[in-house]
Amino acid sequence: GNNWHVYFEKLRQAKVMIAIMSPAFFKSVPCFHEQLEARRNGLQVLPLLFELEENGNPPGAVEGGGAKWIEAYEKLIGSEDEQAAHDTLCAFRLRDDHDKGLKLNSEP
């Protein structure tokens, strides 16, 4: 939406978040911050695979896929949110340069 920070107020009242995974989801910095806020507030996140990449791979599993999320995480290195941001990447199996071997896949 236009002001996605307003959405955070509703997140603080929720117990569960459904994450609709698509190529656009992993290209969106606001989506990363929504997932980070959900983690900060202890929400259970239920990832649902909605759309594959054009080549049939899981969303984000293409060259440059998830790069926006990784960049957003890297901006938080050294902050109080670093661990939560790292855990958010791991939850969606996005690999960053600090965690060799984590890859996005279509498993829940």
CSV table of C-alpha atoms in Angstrom, one decimal:
chain,number,residue,atom,x,y,z
A,1,GLY,CA,0.0,0.0,0.0
A,2,ASN,CA,0.9,3.7,0.0
A,3,ASN,CA,1.8,3.8,3.7
A,4,TRP,CA,2.8,0.3,4.7
A,5,HIS,CA,4.1,1.4,8.1
A,6,VAL,CA,0.5,1.8,9.2
A,7,TYR,CA,0.2,-1.9,8.7
A,8,PHE,CA,2.6,-2.5,11.5
A,9,GLU,CA,0.0,-1.4,14.1
A,10,LYS,CA,-2.2,-4.2,12.9
A,11,LEU,CA,0.7,-6.7,13.0
A,12,ARG,CA,1.1,-6.0,16.7
A,13,GLN,CA,-2.4,-7.2,17.4
A,14,ALA,CA,-2.1,-10.4,15.2
A,15,LYS,CA,-0.9,-13.9,16.1
A,16,VAL,CA,-0.5,-15.3,12.6
A,17,MET,CA,0.7,-13.8,9.3
A,18,ILE,CA,0.2,-15.4,6.0
A,19,ALA,CA,3.0,-14.6,3.6
A,20,ILE,CA,2.0,-15.0,-0.1
A,21,MET,CA,5.3,-15.9,-1.8
A,22,SER,CA,5.7,-14.7,-5.4
A,23,PRO,CA,8.6,-13.2,-7.4
A,24,ALA,CA,7.3,-9.7,-6.4
A,25,PHE,CA,7.4,-10.6,-2.7
A,26,PHE,CA,11.2,-11.0,-2.7
A,27,LYS,CA,11.7,-7.9,-4.8
A,28,SER,CA,9.9,-5.7,-2.2
A,29,VAL,CA,11.8,-4.1,0.7
A,30,PRO,CA,8.5,-3.3,2.4
A,31,CYS,CA,7.7,-7.0,2.4
A,32,PHE,CA,11.0,-7.8,4.1
A,33,HIS,CA,10.3,-5.1,6.7
A,34,GLU,CA,6.8,-6.6,7.3
A,35,GLN,CA,8.3,-10.0,7.8
A,36,LEU,CA,10.9,-8.5,10.2
A,37,GLU,CA,8.2,-6.8,12.2
A,38,ALA,CA,6.2,-10.0,12.3
A,39,ARG,CA,9.3,-11.8,13.7
A,40,ARG,CA,9.8,-8.9,16.3
A,41,ASN,CA,6.3,-9.4,17.5
A,42,GLY,CA,6.4,-13.2,17.7
A,43,LEU,CA,3.9,-13.9,15.0
A,44,GLN,CA,3.7,-17.3,13.5
A,45,VAL,CA,4.3,-16.8,9.7
A,46,LEU,CA,2.7,-19.2,7.3
A,47,PRO,CA,4.4,-19.0,3.9
A,48,LEU,CA,2.2,-19.9,1.0
A,49,LEU,CA,3.7,-20.4,-2.5
A,50,PHE,CA,1.6,-18.4,-4.9
A,51,GLU,CA,3.6,-17.9,-8.0
A,52,LEU,CA,6.8,-19.4,-9.5
A,53,GLU,CA,9.5,-17.5,-11.4
A,54,GLU,CA,9.1,-17.4,-15.2
A,55,ASN,CA,11.6,-20.2,-15.4
A,56,GLY,CA,9.6,-22.4,-13.0
A,57,ASN,CA,11.9,-21.9,-10.1
A,58,PRO,CA,10.6,-21.0,-6.6
A,59,PRO,CA,10.2,-17.2,-6.1
A,60,GLY,CA,13.5,-15.5,-5.4
A,61,ALA,CA,15.5,-18.5,-6.7
A,62,VAL,CA,16.9,-16.7,-9.8
A,63,GLU,CA,19.9,-14.6,-10.3
A,64,GLY,CA,19.4,-11.5,-8.2
A,65,GLY,CA,16.3,-12.9,-6.6
A,66,GLY,CA,16.0,-11.8,-3.0
A,67,ALA,CA,18.7,-9.2,-3.5
A,68,LYS,CA,16.5,-6.4,-2.1
A,69,TRP,CA,15.8,-8.4,1.0
A,70,ILE,CA,19.6,-9.2,1.4
A,71,GLU,CA,20.4,-5.5,0.9
A,72,ALA,CA,17.8,-4.5,3.6
A,73,TYR,CA,19.3,-7.1,6.0
A,74,GLU,CA,22.8,-5.8,5.3
A,75,LYS,CA,21.7,-2.3,6.3
A,76,LEU,CA,20.7,-3.7,9.7
A,77,ILE,CA,24.1,-5.4,10.5
A,78,GLY,CA,25.3,-4.0,13.7
A,79,SER,CA,21.9,-2.8,14.8
A,80,GLU,CA,19.7,-4.3,17.5
A,81,ASP,CA,17.6,-5.8,14.7
A,82,GLU,CA,20.5,-7.7,13.1
A,83,GLN,CA,19.6,-11.1,14.5
A,84,ALA,CA,15.9,-10.8,13.7
A,85,ALA,CA,16.7,-9.7,10.2
A,86,HIS,CA,19.1,-12.6,9.8
A,87,ASP,CA,16.4,-15.0,11.1
A,88,THR,CA,13.9,-13.5,8.6
A,89,LEU,CA,16.3,-14.3,5.7
A,90,CYS,CA,16.8,-17.8,7.1
A,91,ALA,CA,13.1,-18.4,7.5
A,92,PHE,CA,12.6,-17.9,3.8
A,93,ARG,CA,15.9,-19.6,2.9
A,94,LEU,CA,17.5,-16.6,1.3
A,95,ARG,CA,21.3,-16.9,1.2
A,96,ASP,CA,23.4,-13.9,2.1
A,97,ASP,CA,27.2,-13.5,2.1
A,98,HIS,CA,27.3,-14.2,5.9
A,99,ASP,CA,25.5,-17.6,5.7
A,100,LYS,CA,26.8,-19.8,3.0
A,101,GLY,CA,24.4,-22.5,1.9
A,102,LEU,CA,21.0,-21.0,2.7
A,103,LYS,CA,18.9,-21.0,-0.4
A,104,LEU,CA,15.3,-20.2,-1.1
A,105,ASN,CA,13.1,-23.2,-1.9
A,106,SER,CA,9.5,-23.9,-2.1
A,107,GLU,CA,9.3,-25.9,1.2
A,108,PRO,CA,7.1,-24.4,3.9
